PDB file of C-alpha atoms in Angstrom:
ATOM      1  CA  MET A   1      -0.019  -0.092   0.139  1.00 81.00           C
ATOM      2  CA  GLU A   2       2.703   2.253   0.820  1.00 85.00           C
ATOM      3  CA  SER A   3       4.156   1.774  -2.552  1.00 89.00           C
ATOM      4  CA  LEU A   4       1.090   2.787  -4.085  1.00 88.00           C
ATOM      5  CA  TYR A   5       0.612   5.740  -2.291  1.00 87.00           C
ATOM      6  CA  HIS A   6       3.704   7.292  -2.840  1.00 88.00           C
ATOM      7  CA  GLN A   7       3.324   6.034  -6.716  1.00 91.00           C
ATOM      8  CA  THR A   8      -0.152   7.768  -6.709  1.00 87.00           C
ATOM      9  CA  ASN A   9       1.421  11.134  -5.048  1.00 89.00           C
ATOM     10  CA  SER A  10       4.004  11.163  -7.539  1.00 91.00           C
ATOM     11  CA  LEU A  11       1.575  11.214 -10.160  1.00 89.00           C
ATOM     12  CA  VAL A  12      -0.332  14.282  -8.593  1.00 90.00           C
ATOM     13  CA  LEU A  13       3.173  16.357  -8.345  1.00 91.00           C
ATOM     14  CA  GLU A  14       3.858  15.411 -12.323  1.00 90.00           C
ATOM     15  CA  THR A  15       0.468  16.242 -13.234  1.00 89.00           C
ATOM     16  CA  GLN A  16       0.701  19.567 -11.572  1.00 89.00           C
ATOM     17  CA  GLU A  17       3.694  20.023 -13.379  1.00 88.00           C
ATOM     18  CA  CYS A  18       2.035  19.344 -16.679  1.00 87.00           C
ATOM     19  CA  PHE A  19      -0.480  22.417 -15.745  1.00 85.00           C
ATOM     20  CA  GLN A  20       2.616  24.409 -15.927  1.00 85.00           C
ATOM     21  CA  LYS A  21       3.448  23.191 -19.116  1.00 84.00           C
ATOM     22  CA  LEU A  22       0.249  23.876 -20.332  1.00 80.00           C
ATOM     23  CA  ALA A  23       0.111  27.425 -19.110  1.00 80.00           C
ATOM     24  CA  GLN A  24       3.326  28.101 -21.143  1.00 81.00           C
ATOM     25  CA  LEU A  25       2.370  26.964 -24.384  1.00 79.00           C
ATOM     26  CA  LYS A  26      -0.101  29.880 -24.656  1.00 66.00           C
ATOM     27  CA  GLY A  27      -2.833  28.992 -27.255  1.00 59.00           C
ATOM     28  CA  THR A  28      -0.691  26.914 -29.420  1.00 66.00           C
ATOM     29  CA  ASP A  29      -1.420  22.695 -29.971  1.00 75.00           C
ATOM     30  CA  THR A  30      -2.094  21.726 -26.475  1.00 81.00           C
ATOM     31  CA  GLN A  31      -4.172  18.697 -27.080  1.00 83.00           C
ATOM     32  CA  GLY A  32      -1.096  16.567 -26.398  1.00 86.00           C
ATOM     33  CA  VAL A  33      -0.639  17.643 -22.939  1.00 87.00           C
ATOM     34  CA  GLU A  34      -4.296  17.663 -22.110  1.00 88.00           C
ATOM     35  CA  ALA A  35      -4.458  14.062 -23.156  1.00 90.00           C
ATOM     36  CA  GLU A  36      -1.344  13.477 -20.978  1.00 90.00           C
ATOM     37  CA  ILE A  37      -2.883  15.270 -17.904  1.00 89.00           C
ATOM     38  CA  GLN A  38      -6.091  13.275 -18.459  1.00 91.00           C
ATOM     39  CA  ALA A  39      -4.177  10.041 -18.552  1.00 93.00           C
ATOM     40  CA  ARG A  40      -2.347  10.767 -15.210  1.00 91.00           C
ATOM     41  CA  ILE A  41      -5.814  11.950 -13.731  1.00 92.00           C
ATOM     42  CA  ASP A  42      -7.447   8.556 -14.848  1.00 94.00           C
ATOM     43  CA  SER A  43      -4.270   6.887 -13.281  1.00 93.00           C
ATOM     44  CA  ILE A  44      -4.779   8.702 -10.043  1.00 92.00           C
ATOM     45  CA  THR A  45      -8.485   7.586  -9.811  1.00 93.00           C
ATOM     46  CA  SER A  46      -7.625   3.960 -10.366  1.00 93.00           C
ATOM     47  CA  ASN A  47      -4.748   4.006  -7.655  1.00 88.00           C
ATOM     48  CA  CYS A  48      -7.134   5.623  -5.454  1.00 92.00           C
ATOM     49  CA  GLU A  49      -9.858   2.945  -5.980  1.00 91.00           C
ATOM     50  CA  ARG A  50      -7.284   0.320  -5.214  1.00 92.00           C
ATOM     51  CA  LEU A  51      -5.924   2.145  -2.055  1.00 89.00           C
ATOM     52  CA  ASP A  52      -9.543   2.182  -0.721  1.00 88.00           C
ATOM     53  CA  ILE A  53      -9.485  -1.473  -1.262  1.00 89.00           C
ATOM     54  CA  LEU A  54      -5.981  -1.773   0.628  1.00 88.00           C
ATOM     55  CA  VAL A  55      -6.693   0.389   3.658  1.00 87.00           C
ATOM     56  CA  HIS A  56      -8.966  -2.022   4.940  1.00 88.00           C
ATOM     57  CA  LYS A  57      -6.066  -4.563   5.119  1.00 86.00           C
ATOM     58  CA  GLU A  58      -3.781  -2.030   7.339  1.00 82.00           C
ATOM     59  CA  PRO A  59      -3.326  -2.508  11.205  1.00 86.00           C
ATOM     60  CA  LEU A  60      -6.296  -0.634  12.912  1.00 84.00           C
ATOM     61  CA  GLY A  61      -3.733   1.879  14.532  1.00 84.00           C
ATOM     62  CA  ARG A  62      -2.531   2.993  10.926  1.00 86.00           C
ATOM     63  CA  ARG A  63      -5.975   2.508   9.261  1.00 84.00           C
ATOM     64  CA  GLN A  64      -7.201   6.002  10.130  1.00 88.00           C
ATOM     65  CA  ASN A  65      -4.101   7.971   9.070  1.00 89.00           C
ATOM     66  CA  ALA A  66      -4.141   5.834   5.738  1.00 87.00           C
ATOM     67  CA  LYS A  67      -7.782   7.057   5.103  1.00 89.00           C
ATOM     68  CA  ILE A  68      -6.797  10.499   5.648  1.00 90.00           C
ATOM     69  CA  ARG A  69      -3.631  10.352   3.373  1.00 90.00           C
ATOM     70  CA  ILE A  70      -5.990   8.652   0.618  1.00 89.00           C
ATOM     71  CA  ASP A  71      -8.647  11.295   1.106  1.00 91.00           C
ATOM     72  CA  GLN A  72      -6.145  13.873   0.442  1.00 91.00           C
ATOM     73  CA  LEU A  73      -5.092  12.223  -2.840  1.00 89.00           C
ATOM     74  CA  LYS A  74      -8.714  12.243  -3.879  1.00 90.00           C
ATOM     75  CA  TYR A  75      -9.387  15.718  -2.774  1.00 92.00           C
ATOM     76  CA  ASP A  76      -6.122  16.598  -5.072  1.00 90.00           C
ATOM     77  CA  ASN A  77      -7.109  14.484  -8.054  1.00 90.00           C
ATOM     78  CA  GLN A  78     -10.653  16.044  -7.938  1.00 92.00           C
ATOM     79  CA  HIS A  79      -8.830  19.428  -7.880  1.00 91.00           C
ATOM     80  CA  LEU A  80      -6.589  18.738 -10.943  1.00 89.00           C
ATOM     81  CA  GLN A  81      -9.841  17.398 -12.916  1.00 90.00           C
ATOM     82  CA  ALA A  82     -11.626  20.338 -12.331  1.00 91.00           C
ATOM     83  CA  ALA A  83      -8.402  22.603 -13.307  1.00 88.00           C
ATOM     84  CA  LEU A  84      -8.248  20.756 -16.424  1.00 87.00           C
ATOM     85  CA  ARG A  85     -12.144  21.007 -17.266  1.00 90.00           C
ATOM     86  CA  SER A  86     -12.077  24.693 -16.497  1.00 87.00           C
ATOM     87  CA  TYR A  87      -8.858  25.258 -19.050  1.00 85.00           C
ATOM     88  CA  GLN A  88     -10.884  23.195 -21.397  1.00 84.00           C
ATOM     89  CA  HIS A  89     -14.057  25.361 -20.981  1.00 88.00           C
ATOM     90  CA  ASP A  90     -11.923  28.484 -21.272  1.00 84.00           C
ATOM     91  CA  MET A  91     -10.240  27.287 -24.487  1.00 83.00           C
ATOM     92  CA  PHE A  92     -13.413  26.431 -26.039  1.00 85.00           C
ATOM     93  CA  ARG A  93     -15.053  29.688 -25.398  1.00 87.00           C
ATOM     94  CA  LYS A  94     -11.973  31.456 -26.867  1.00 84.00           C
ATOM     95  CA  LYS A  95     -12.133  29.441 -29.946  1.00 84.00           C
ATOM     96  CA  GLN A  96     -15.934  30.175 -30.295  1.00 87.00           C
ATOM     97  CA  GLU A  97     -15.184  34.083 -29.762  1.00 85.00           C
ATOM     98  CA  GLU A  98     -12.566  34.042 -32.397  1.00 85.00           C
ATOM     99  CA  LYS A  99     -14.872  32.237 -34.983  1.00 84.00           C
ATOM    100  CA  GLU A 100     -17.666  34.544 -34.125  1.00 84.00           C
ATOM    101  CA  ARG A 101     -15.534  37.538 -34.534  1.00 84.00           C
ATOM    102  CA  GLU A 102     -14.320  35.991 -37.975  1.00 84.00           C
ATOM    103  CA  GLU A 103     -17.793  35.308 -39.038  1.00 82.00           C
ATOM    104  CA  LEU A 104     -18.961  38.990 -38.257  1.00 82.00           C
ATOM    105  CA  LEU A 105     -15.990  40.656 -40.032  1.00 81.00           C
ATOM    106  CA  SER A 106     -16.624  38.172 -43.163  1.00 78.00           C
ATOM    107  CA  ARG A 107     -20.363  39.547 -42.798  1.00 75.00           C
ATOM    108  CA  ARG A 108     -19.112  43.031 -42.674  1.00 65.00           C
ATOM    109  CA  PHE A 109     -17.152  42.411 -45.612  1.00 60.00           C
ATOM    110  CA  THR A 110     -19.700  40.983 -47.702  1.00 60.00           C
ATOM    111  CA  HIS A 111     -22.182  43.377 -46.576  1.00 54.00           C
ATOM    112  CA  ASN A 112     -19.791  46.400 -47.635  1.00 56.00           C
ATOM    113  CA  SER A 113     -18.872  44.719 -50.954  1.00 53.00           C
ATOM    114  CA  ALA A 114     -22.480  44.141 -51.785  1.00 51.00           C
ATOM    115  CA  ARG A 115     -23.174  47.746 -50.770  1.00 57.00           C
ATOM    116  CA  SER A 116     -20.393  49.043 -52.695  1.00 55.00           C
ATOM    117  CA  GLU A 117     -21.507  47.069 -55.965  1.00 56.00           C
ATOM    118  CA  SER A 118     -24.821  48.335 -55.109  1.00 58.00           C
ATOM    119  CA  ASP A 119     -23.738  51.947 -55.076  1.00 57.00           C
ATOM    120  CA  THR A 120     -21.521  51.432 -58.194  1.00 59.00           C
ATOM    121  CA  THR A 121     -25.092  50.275 -59.831  1.00 61.00           C
ATOM    122  CA  ILE A 122     -26.965  53.186 -58.622  1.00 60.00           C
ATOM    123  CA  LEU A 123     -24.560  55.610 -59.915  1.00 61.00           C
ATOM    124  CA  ILE A 124     -24.312  53.909 -63.327  1.00 62.00           C
ATOM    125  CA  ASP A 125     -27.705  53.909 -63.388  1.00 61.00           C
ATOM    126  CA  HIS A 126     -27.624  57.673 -62.533  1.00 64.00           C
ATOM    127  CA  SER A 127     -25.454  58.425 -65.270  1.00 62.00           C
ATOM    128  CA  LEU A 128     -27.391  56.379 -67.762  1.00 66.00           C
ATOM    129  CA  GLN A 129     -30.581  58.352 -66.776  1.00 70.00           C
ATOM    130  CA  HIS A 130     -28.791  61.558 -66.791  1.00 62.00           C
ATOM    131  CA  ASN A 131     -27.371  60.842 -70.366  1.00 65.00           C
ATOM    132  CA  MET A 132     -30.849  59.692 -71.408  1.00 68.00           C
ATOM    133  CA  SER A 133     -32.325  62.931 -70.098  1.00 63.00           C
ATOM    134  CA  ILE A 134     -29.731  65.113 -72.001  1.00 63.00           C
ATOM    135  CA  GLN A 135     -30.336  63.417 -75.030  1.00 65.00           C
ATOM    136  CA  ASN A 136     -34.169  63.659 -74.690  1.00 63.00           C
ATOM    137  CA  ALA A 137     -33.638  67.250 -74.275  1.00 59.00           C
ATOM    138  CA  ASN A 138     -31.471  67.795 -77.006  1.00 60.00           C
ATOM    139  CA  ARG A 139     -34.154  66.051 -79.059  1.00 64.00           C
ATOM    140  CA  GLY A 140     -36.618  68.365 -77.796  1.00 60.00           C
ATOM    141  CA  VAL A 141     -34.556  71.291 -78.300  1.00 58.00           C
ATOM    142  CA  ASP A 142     -34.158  70.300 -82.113  1.00 62.00           C
ATOM    143  CA  ASP A 143     -37.783  69.890 -82.319  1.00 62.00           C
ATOM    144  CA  LEU A 144     -38.464  73.130 -80.807  1.00 60.00           C
ATOM    145  CA  LEU A 145     -36.217  74.636 -83.182  1.00 60.00           C
ATOM    146  CA  LYS A 146     -37.947  73.118 -86.095  1.00 62.00           C
ATOM    147  CA  SER A 147     -41.242  74.474 -84.867  1.00 61.00           C
ATOM    148  CA  GLY A 148     -40.135  77.902 -84.397  1.00 59.00           C
ATOM    149  CA  THR A 149     -38.747  77.778 -87.770  1.00 60.00           C
ATOM    150  CA  ASN A 150     -41.629  76.682 -89.594  1.00 62.00           C
ATOM    151  CA  ILE A 151     -43.715  79.004 -87.451  1.00 61.00           C
ATOM    152  CA  LEU A 152     -41.344  81.969 -88.947  1.00 59.00           C
ATOM    153  CA  GLU A 153     -41.530  80.834 -92.295  1.00 62.00           C
ATOM    154  CA  ASN A 154     -45.348  80.485 -92.379  1.00 61.00           C
ATOM    155  CA  MET A 155     -45.194  84.052 -90.852  1.00 59.00           C
ATOM    156  CA  ARG A 156     -42.994  85.521 -93.469  1.00 62.00           C
ATOM    157  CA  ASP A 157     -44.934  83.610 -96.019  1.00 62.00           C
ATOM    158  CA  GLN A 158     -48.183  85.526 -94.732  1.00 61.00           C
ATOM    159  CA  ARG A 159     -46.399  88.742 -94.923  1.00 61.00           C
ATOM    160  CA  HIS A 160     -45.551  88.419 -98.430  1.00 62.00           C
ATOM    161  CA  THR A 161     -49.029  87.250 -99.338  1.00 62.00           C
ATOM    162  CA  LEU A 162     -50.294  90.547 -97.274  1.00 59.00           C
ATOM    163  CA  LYS A 163     -47.978  92.686 -99.585  1.00 63.00           C
ATOM    164  CA  ASN A 164     -48.837  91.059-102.532  1.00 64.00           C
ATOM    165  CA  ALA A 165     -52.909  91.233-101.365  1.00 58.00           C
ATOM    166  CA  HIS A 166     -52.320  94.798-100.650  1.00 58.00           C
ATOM    167  CA  ARG A 167     -50.766  95.643-103.558  1.00 66.00           C
ATOM    168  CA  ARG A 168     -53.642  94.215-105.554  1.00 63.00           C
ATOM    169  CA  MET A 169     -56.112  96.056-103.445  1.00 57.00           C
ATOM    170  CA  MET A 170     -54.549  99.134-104.528  1.00 60.00           C
ATOM    171  CA  ASP A 171     -54.512  98.381-107.885  1.00 60.00           C
ATOM    172  CA  ILE A 172     -58.142  97.603-107.610  1.00 56.00           C
ATOM    173  CA  ALA A 173     -59.128 100.719-105.646  1.00 52.00           C
ATOM    174  CA  ASN A 174     -57.205 102.836-108.266  1.00 59.00           C
ATOM    175  CA  THR A 175     -59.011 101.000-111.237  1.00 55.00           C
ATOM    176  CA  LEU A 176     -62.293 101.589-109.526  1.00 55.00           C
ATOM    177  CA  GLY A 177     -61.596 105.277-108.563  1.00 54.00           C
ATOM    178  CA  LEU A 178     -62.173 104.684-104.794  1.00 50.00           C
ATOM    179  CA  SER A 179     -61.855 107.935-102.612  1.00 55.00           C
ATOM    180  CA  ASN A 180     -58.829 108.901-100.746  1.00 58.00           C
ATOM    181  CA  THR A 181     -60.535 108.149 -97.397  1.00 62.00           C
ATOM    182  CA  THR A 182     -61.127 104.765 -98.575  1.00 59.00           C
ATOM    183  CA  MET A 183     -57.771 104.229 -99.697  1.00 57.00           C
ATOM    184  CA  ARG A 184     -56.225 105.403 -96.246  1.00 65.00           C
ATOM    185  CA  LEU A 185     -58.535 103.300 -94.396  1.00 67.00           C
ATOM    186  CA  ILE A 186     -57.387 100.351 -96.697  1.00 62.00           C
ATOM    187  CA  GLU A 187     -53.773 101.579 -95.731  1.00 67.00           C
ATOM    188  CA  LYS A 188     -54.262 101.712 -92.224  1.00 71.00           C
ATOM    189  CA  ARG A 189     -55.767  98.020 -92.039  1.00 69.00           C
ATOM    190  CA  ALA A 190     -52.838  97.049 -93.825  1.00 66.00           C
ATOM    191  CA  LEU A 191     -50.483  98.561 -91.509  1.00 71.00           C
ATOM    192  CA  GLU A 192     -52.191  97.228 -88.532  1.00 74.00           C
ATOM    193  CA  ASP A 193     -52.035  93.642 -90.085  1.00 70.00           C
ATOM    194  CA  LYS A 194     -48.386  94.138 -90.504  1.00 70.00           C
ATOM    195  CA  TYR A 195     -47.722  95.133 -86.880  1.00 74.00           C
ATOM    196  CA  ILE A 196     -49.954  92.565 -85.582  1.00 75.00           C
ATOM    197  CA  LEU A 197     -47.547  89.798 -88.070  1.00 71.00           C
ATOM    198  CA  ILE A 198     -44.256  91.398 -86.625  1.00 75.00           C
ATOM    199  CA  GLY A 199     -45.782  91.440 -83.165  1.00 75.00           C
ATOM    200  CA  GLY A 200     -46.601  87.871 -83.486  1.00 72.00           C
ATOM    201  CA  MET A 201     -43.327  86.736 -84.849  1.00 71.00           C
ATOM    202  CA  PHE A 202     -41.405  88.555 -82.121  1.00 76.00           C
ATOM    203  CA  LEU A 203     -43.620  86.492 -79.281  1.00 76.00           C
ATOM    204  CA  THR A 204     -42.847  83.341 -81.263  1.00 73.00           C
ATOM    205  CA  SER A 205     -39.273  83.929 -81.248  1.00 72.00           C
ATOM    206  CA  VAL A 206     -39.091  85.059 -77.391  1.00 73.00           C
ATOM    207  CA  ILE A 207     -41.050  81.865 -76.446  1.00 74.00           C
ATOM    208  CA  ILE A 208     -38.704  79.581 -78.415  1.00 70.00           C
ATOM    209  CA  ILE A 209     -35.819  81.360 -76.819  1.00 72.00           C
ATOM    210  CA  LEU A 210     -37.294  80.799 -73.216  1.00 73.00           C
ATOM    211  CA  LEU A 211     -38.130  77.165 -73.806  1.00 67.00           C
ATOM    212  CA  ILE A 212     -34.625  76.531 -75.010  1.00 66.00           C
ATOM    213  CA  ILE A 213     -32.887  77.962 -71.867  1.00 71.00           C
ATOM    214  CA  TYR A 214     -35.670  76.134 -69.622  1.00 65.00           C
ATOM    215  CA  VAL A 215     -34.934  72.706 -71.205  1.00 58.00           C
ATOM    216  CA  ALA A 216     -31.192  73.616 -71.190  1.00 58.00           C
TER     217      ALA A 216
END
């Protein structure tokens, strides 16, 4: 029994040294050391079970003291097992936190990339819409210019027509021998028509210019 007790006590001391070695690794691969510690703890547990049997074979005078020493080994072994589980729990928690942090960064990167692509698409769409608007505006201005030109040409034609009509009326009046008063009334009406035509041409030109400025 004494030999097994000292062997088990040595295992306890060696396991404590393994914990010091485990602390020095600082996040590197520790599975080998963890497995070694667990194997030593299992050996200590097995030895304590054997010591529980052997203690009953000790003389009565030494039996109580032997039980106290075995209980101390059990207590130390429980402390070692709890320390190993606590270490493994901390390592698992740290790995989970690192994994979650990496996933979060990955999601942020993916979101930013998607947002950048979306922003780029929006800018491209906006540019296309702007270019289309400019093209439509240019076509509108061209149409306005063509319409204005046609209107002015029609007004010129009307002016020439009025002039010709005035001449014909004067010729007819002279031929018929109309009075001077009637002739002046005809000339006055022709002059008024001329002013109305010129005013209409001017107003049309102003409207076209304002429309061009507004569209541009």
